[in-house]
Short mmCIF file of C-alpha atoms in Angstrom, two decimals:
data_model
loop_
_atom_site.label_atom_id
_atom_site.label_comp_id
_atom_site.label_asym_id
_atom_site.label_seq_id
_atom_site.Cartn_x
_atom_site.Cartn_y
_atom_site.Cartn_z
CA UNK A 57 4.86 -46.59 -7.54
CA UNK A 58 2.27 -47.73 -9.65
CA UNK A 59 0.14 -46.79 -7.42
CA UNK A 60 0.75 -43.25 -7.12
CA UNK A 61 1.34 -43.50 -11.25
CA UNK A 62 -1.91 -44.30 -11.74
CA UNK A 63 -3.20 -41.90 -9.11
CA UNK A 64 -1.61 -39.72 -11.66
CA UNK A 65 -2.51 -40.41 -14.10
CA UNK A 66 -6.22 -40.05 -13.47
CA UNK A 67 -5.68 -36.49 -11.82
CA UNK A 68 -4.41 -35.75 -15.35
CA UNK A 69 -6.89 -37.59 -17.45
CA UNK A 70 -9.73 -35.60 -15.37
CA UNK A 71 -8.20 -32.53 -16.09
CA UNK A 72 -7.95 -32.82 -19.74
CA UNK A 73 -10.98 -34.46 -20.27
CA UNK A 74 -11.36 -35.64 -23.76
CA UNK A 75 -8.18 -35.62 -24.61
CA UNK A 76 -5.79 -38.34 -25.20
CA UNK A 77 -2.50 -38.08 -26.27
CA UNK A 78 -1.01 -40.48 -29.04
CA UNK A 79 2.65 -39.51 -28.40
CA UNK A 80 4.69 -38.36 -25.65
CA UNK A 81 7.81 -36.95 -26.63
CA UNK A 82 10.61 -35.64 -23.80
CA UNK A 83 12.39 -32.66 -24.49
CA UNK A 84 16.25 -32.58 -23.95
CA UNK A 85 18.72 -29.54 -22.71
CA UNK A 86 18.50 -26.98 -24.95
CA UNK A 87 15.67 -28.29 -27.15
CA UNK A 88 12.23 -27.30 -25.58
CA UNK A 89 11.30 -24.79 -28.70
CA UNK A 90 9.67 -27.67 -29.94
CA UNK A 91 6.67 -26.60 -27.47
CA UNK A 92 6.27 -23.41 -29.81
CA UNK A 93 4.96 -26.00 -33.17
CA UNK A 94 2.67 -27.35 -30.14
CA UNK A 95 -1.22 -25.60 -30.56
CA UNK A 96 -1.17 -26.19 -26.82
CA UNK A 97 -4.72 -27.44 -25.02
CA UNK A 98 -3.44 -27.48 -21.74
CA UNK A 99 -0.15 -27.09 -20.03
CA UNK A 100 0.85 -27.62 -16.39
CA UNK A 101 3.90 -27.36 -14.26
CA UNK A 102 5.24 -30.31 -12.75
CA UNK A 103 4.85 -28.58 -9.16
CA UNK A 104 0.97 -28.57 -9.79
CA UNK A 105 0.63 -32.70 -10.49
CA UNK A 106 0.22 -34.59 -7.77
CA UNK A 107 3.28 -36.91 -7.49
CA UNK A 108 4.84 -35.44 -10.28
CA UNK A 109 8.79 -34.85 -9.85
CA UNK A 110 10.07 -31.29 -10.33
CA UNK A 111 12.94 -30.41 -12.37
CA UNK A 112 15.51 -28.67 -10.75
CA UNK A 113 17.69 -26.94 -13.73
CA UNK A 114 17.11 -23.78 -14.17
CA UNK A 115 17.31 -24.48 -17.48
CA UNK A 116 14.14 -26.43 -18.29
CA UNK A 117 11.09 -25.17 -17.50
CA UNK A 118 9.34 -27.91 -16.12
CA UNK A 119 6.35 -28.18 -17.77
CA UNK A 120 3.91 -31.01 -18.77
CA UNK A 121 1.94 -29.65 -22.67
CA UNK A 122 -0.48 -31.20 -24.27
CA UNK A 123 -1.71 -30.45 -27.66
CA UNK A 124 -1.29 -31.32 -31.44
CA UNK A 125 1.75 -31.88 -33.37
CA UNK A 126 1.49 -32.69 -36.88
CA UNK A 127 -1.88 -33.40 -36.84
CA UNK A 128 -1.43 -35.88 -33.75
CA UNK A 129 -2.28 -35.99 -30.28
CA UNK A 130 1.05 -35.16 -28.06
CA UNK A 131 1.97 -34.99 -23.95
CA UNK A 132 5.52 -32.94 -23.88
CA UNK A 133 7.52 -33.50 -20.87
CA UNK A 134 9.15 -29.19 -21.47
CA UNK A 135 12.61 -30.81 -18.76
CA UNK A 136 13.44 -34.14 -17.80
CA UNK A 137 14.39 -35.04 -14.74
CA UNK A 138 17.94 -36.97 -14.24
CA UNK A 139 20.11 -39.02 -11.90
CA UNK A 140 22.47 -36.73 -11.36
CA UNK A 141 19.87 -34.39 -9.84
CA UNK A 142 19.00 -36.39 -7.02
CA UNK A 143 16.56 -38.79 -7.85
CA UNK A 144 16.40 -42.39 -8.31
CA UNK A 145 15.01 -44.27 -11.21
CA UNK A 146 11.80 -45.92 -10.49
CA UNK A 147 11.07 -41.04 -9.77
CA UNK A 148 13.39 -40.44 -13.30
CA UNK A 149 10.98 -42.25 -15.30
CA UNK A 150 7.58 -41.72 -13.00
CA UNK A 151 6.80 -39.64 -16.10
CA UNK A 152 6.69 -41.99 -18.50
CA UNK A 153 4.62 -44.79 -16.61
CA UNK A 154 2.26 -41.61 -16.45
CA UNK A 155 1.76 -41.03 -20.48
CA UNK A 156 1.48 -44.65 -20.93
CA UNK A 157 -1.14 -44.71 -18.49
CA UNK A 158 -2.72 -41.69 -20.32
CA UNK A 159 -3.12 -43.65 -23.23
CA UNK A 160 0.31 -42.64 -25.65
CA UNK A 161 1.42 -45.41 -28.30
CA UNK A 162 5.03 -44.03 -29.01
CA UNK A 163 7.69 -42.44 -27.40
CA UNK A 164 10.13 -39.65 -28.95
CA UNK A 165 12.87 -38.60 -26.65
CA UNK A 166 15.67 -35.56 -27.32
CA UNK A 167 18.42 -35.73 -25.97
CA UNK A 168 21.92 -32.91 -26.32
CA UNK A 169 25.09 -35.20 -25.56
CA UNK A 170 28.87 -34.90 -26.80
CA UNK A 171 30.18 -36.79 -29.59
CA UNK A 172 32.35 -39.95 -29.75
CA UNK A 173 32.97 -40.34 -33.14
CA UNK A 174 35.45 -38.15 -35.06
CA UNK A 175 33.08 -38.68 -37.90
CA UNK A 176 30.25 -36.93 -36.54
CA UNK A 177 30.85 -33.49 -35.78
CA UNK A 178 28.84 -31.01 -33.37
CA UNK A 179 25.88 -29.62 -34.25
CA UNK A 180 24.61 -32.57 -36.66
CA UNK A 181 22.07 -35.23 -35.17
CA UNK A 182 22.08 -38.51 -34.53
CA UNK A 183 19.25 -41.57 -34.48
CA UNK A 184 20.08 -43.64 -31.34
CA UNK A 185 20.12 -47.50 -32.79
CA UNK A 186 20.93 -48.86 -29.51
CA UNK A 187 23.05 -47.85 -26.36
CA UNK A 188 24.81 -48.89 -23.55
CA UNK A 189 23.87 -48.24 -20.35
CA UNK A 190 26.31 -47.02 -17.68
CA UNK A 191 24.02 -45.16 -15.32
CA UNK A 192 24.29 -47.02 -11.76
CA UNK A 193 21.26 -48.27 -11.23
CA UNK A 194 17.95 -49.88 -13.45
CA UNK A 195 14.14 -48.52 -13.14
CA UNK A 196 13.01 -52.46 -13.26
CA UNK A 197 15.08 -52.54 -10.26
CA UNK A 198 12.91 -54.31 -7.43
CA UNK A 199 9.23 -55.72 -6.82
CA UNK A 200 8.50 -56.00 -10.74
CA UNK A 201 4.54 -54.00 -11.74
CA UNK A 202 3.48 -57.18 -13.47
CA UNK A 203 0.61 -55.44 -14.74
CA UNK A 204 2.97 -53.05 -16.48
CA UNK A 205 5.85 -55.31 -17.99
CA UNK A 206 7.53 -58.85 -17.86
CA UNK A 207 10.66 -59.20 -14.94
CA UNK A 208 12.89 -59.58 -17.32
CA UNK A 209 11.89 -56.89 -21.00
CA UNK A 210 13.69 -57.73 -23.78
CA UNK A 211 15.81 -55.36 -24.72
CA UNK A 212 17.12 -57.00 -28.66
CA UNK A 213 15.46 -53.86 -30.47
CA UNK A 214 15.15 -50.98 -27.66
CA UNK A 215 14.89 -48.31 -30.57
CA UNK A 216 12.40 -49.39 -32.89
CA UNK A 217 14.05 -50.14 -36.12
CA UNK A 218 11.20 -48.41 -38.59
CA UNK A 219 10.67 -45.21 -37.08
CA UNK A 220 14.54 -45.16 -36.93
CA UNK A 221 14.54 -45.61 -41.06
CA UNK A 222 11.58 -43.34 -41.12
CA UNK A 223 14.17 -40.53 -39.20
CA UNK A 224 17.21 -40.89 -41.45
CA UNK A 225 15.11 -41.13 -45.00
CA UNK A 226 13.25 -38.02 -43.67
CA UNK A 227 16.76 -36.49 -42.97
CA UNK A 228 17.99 -37.17 -46.06
CA UNK A 229 14.98 -35.98 -48.14
CA UNK A 230 15.59 -32.11 -46.28
CA UNK A 231 19.24 -32.23 -45.70
CA UNK A 232 19.54 -32.61 -42.86
CA UNK A 233 22.98 -34.02 -41.42
CA UNK A 234 22.06 -37.03 -39.25
CA UNK A 235 23.63 -39.41 -38.01
CA UNK A 236 23.06 -43.24 -36.63
CA UNK A 237 24.93 -44.55 -33.79
CA UNK A 238 25.57 -46.03 -29.90
CA UNK A 239 24.38 -43.20 -27.09
CA UNK A 240 26.06 -44.49 -23.99
CA UNK A 241 24.46 -42.91 -20.66
CA UNK A 242 26.30 -42.13 -17.85
CA UNK A 243 25.78 -41.35 -14.57
CA UNK A 244 27.37 -37.30 -14.68
CA UNK A 245 26.96 -34.23 -13.45
CA UNK A 246 30.21 -33.37 -14.68
CA UNK A 247 31.74 -34.32 -18.03
CA UNK A 248 34.37 -36.90 -18.76
CA UNK A 249 38.02 -37.10 -18.52
CA UNK A 250 40.18 -37.69 -22.08
CA UNK A 251 40.59 -41.01 -20.81
CA UNK A 252 37.27 -41.13 -20.22
CA UNK A 253 36.03 -40.31 -23.63
CA UNK A 254 39.07 -42.84 -25.42
CA UNK A 255 37.36 -45.56 -23.09
CA UNK A 256 33.42 -45.17 -24.82
CA UNK A 257 34.46 -44.91 -28.01
CA UNK A 258 36.34 -47.86 -27.13
CA UNK A 259 33.51 -49.79 -25.13
CA UNK A 260 31.03 -48.87 -28.71
CA UNK A 261 29.96 -45.48 -27.85
CA UNK A 262 29.12 -43.38 -30.78
CA UNK A 263 27.81 -40.09 -28.59
CA UNK A 264 27.58 -39.60 -24.55
CA UNK A 265 24.78 -38.30 -22.23
CA UNK A 266 23.58 -38.51 -18.65
CA UNK A 267 19.69 -39.20 -19.76
CA UNK A 268 17.23 -41.23 -22.05
CA UNK A 269 18.64 -44.72 -21.33
CA UNK A 270 16.17 -45.28 -18.38
CA UNK A 271 12.68 -43.70 -19.84
CA UNK A 272 13.99 -46.36 -22.86
CA UNK A 273 13.95 -49.45 -20.87
CA UNK A 274 10.60 -48.56 -18.97
CA UNK A 275 9.10 -47.85 -22.47
CA UNK A 276 10.12 -50.97 -23.11
CA UNK A 277 9.08 -52.49 -20.51
CA UNK A 278 5.41 -51.36 -21.21
CA UNK A 279 5.59 -52.31 -24.86
CA UNK A 280 6.10 -48.70 -25.99
CA UNK A 281 7.52 -48.59 -29.47
CA UNK A 282 10.56 -45.55 -28.85
CA UNK A 283 12.64 -43.14 -31.05
CA UNK A 284 15.27 -41.16 -29.47
CA UNK A 285 17.52 -38.83 -30.95
CA UNK A 286 20.20 -36.63 -29.71
CA UNK A 287 21.95 -33.32 -30.99
CA UNK A 288 25.08 -33.55 -30.73
CA UNK A 289 26.10 -30.22 -28.88
CA UNK A 290 30.46 -30.99 -28.16
CA UNK A 291 32.70 -33.25 -29.21
CA UNK A 292 34.28 -35.88 -26.48
CA UNK A 293 37.55 -36.40 -28.55
CA UNK A 294 40.65 -36.89 -26.88
CA UNK A 295 44.01 -36.59 -28.91
CA UNK A 296 41.66 -32.63 -29.39
CA UNK A 297 39.58 -31.64 -26.18
CA UNK A 298 38.73 -28.69 -25.82
CA UNK A 299 36.73 -26.96 -22.30
CA UNK A 300 32.89 -26.48 -23.00
CA UNK A 301 30.32 -24.36 -21.30
CA UNK A 302 27.33 -25.34 -20.65
CA UNK A 303 26.32 -22.19 -22.27
CA UNK A 304 28.34 -23.56 -25.21
CA UNK A 305 26.60 -26.84 -25.52
CA UNK A 306 23.03 -24.77 -24.95
CA UNK A 307 23.82 -22.84 -27.51
CA UNK A 308 24.24 -25.41 -29.96
CA UNK A 309 21.23 -27.78 -29.13
CA UNK A 310 19.12 -24.03 -30.07
CA UNK A 311 20.89 -23.59 -33.02
CA UNK A 312 20.47 -27.11 -34.11
CA UNK A 313 16.47 -27.80 -32.97
CA UNK A 314 14.89 -26.77 -36.05
CA UNK A 315 16.28 -29.50 -38.37
CA UNK A 316 15.24 -31.88 -35.00
CA UNK A 317 11.45 -29.97 -34.99
CA UNK A 318 10.73 -30.59 -38.67
CA UNK A 319 12.27 -34.64 -37.91
CA UNK A 320 9.59 -35.10 -35.29
CA UNK A 321 6.86 -33.09 -37.30
CA UNK A 322 7.69 -35.31 -40.27
CA UNK A 323 7.35 -38.74 -38.47
CA UNK A 324 3.92 -37.43 -36.83
CA UNK A 325 2.28 -36.88 -40.09
CA UNK A 326 3.31 -40.32 -41.28
CA UNK A 327 1.98 -42.15 -38.16
#
């Protein structure tokens, strides 16, 4: 995989020339509109990038965007990869390796997730302070790529404390409802049962989703500071659980996305 990521990074570097991205961004389900605020310099469909995995979801456009946002040069994934699509963890996290090789100094991640905490209502945001990994595999399993990072990377602070504090301060200043909590990552693609929601809450989760943690593990392996934020699109409260559709999730994400954009842009301008 390292040989492939280096080959892919070299291909992209040749295409973008002197453009040097400072920040990598991963956009979650229903959250791709942030690219409308990017002054786009280059964009590549995943299918046109050698060795790059292709998003199989109809609501993920599957493009790698290079441009300027809030005065910073960024590379953004408009559409991420998931374990439930059939990819293994190394394929899911392959783009993070590539972005690091292209020179990013920070990784920003967003996702749509379900609230487990009755105090966190849908439509609000949650800065991820920590996570619980319930995915069935780990992207670092197998032979360690020593040039990327150590065999046993530390995960005591997987989400950068200063970036978290900055986001919460900005949210308060802008009047955006934004919590801080623990994200549980599960395999999916089905949503959870009442008993599962109850269990995930009991073990310490504030929100549950099907992504993010694999990318965060790999970023930490490479020493990349990470900021991650969830848009809470539904509520997994066992005592008052209602069926939810993908359309509802995407609609809620779209309504909340302007607040996410405000926080991302202000954070980037301060870095």
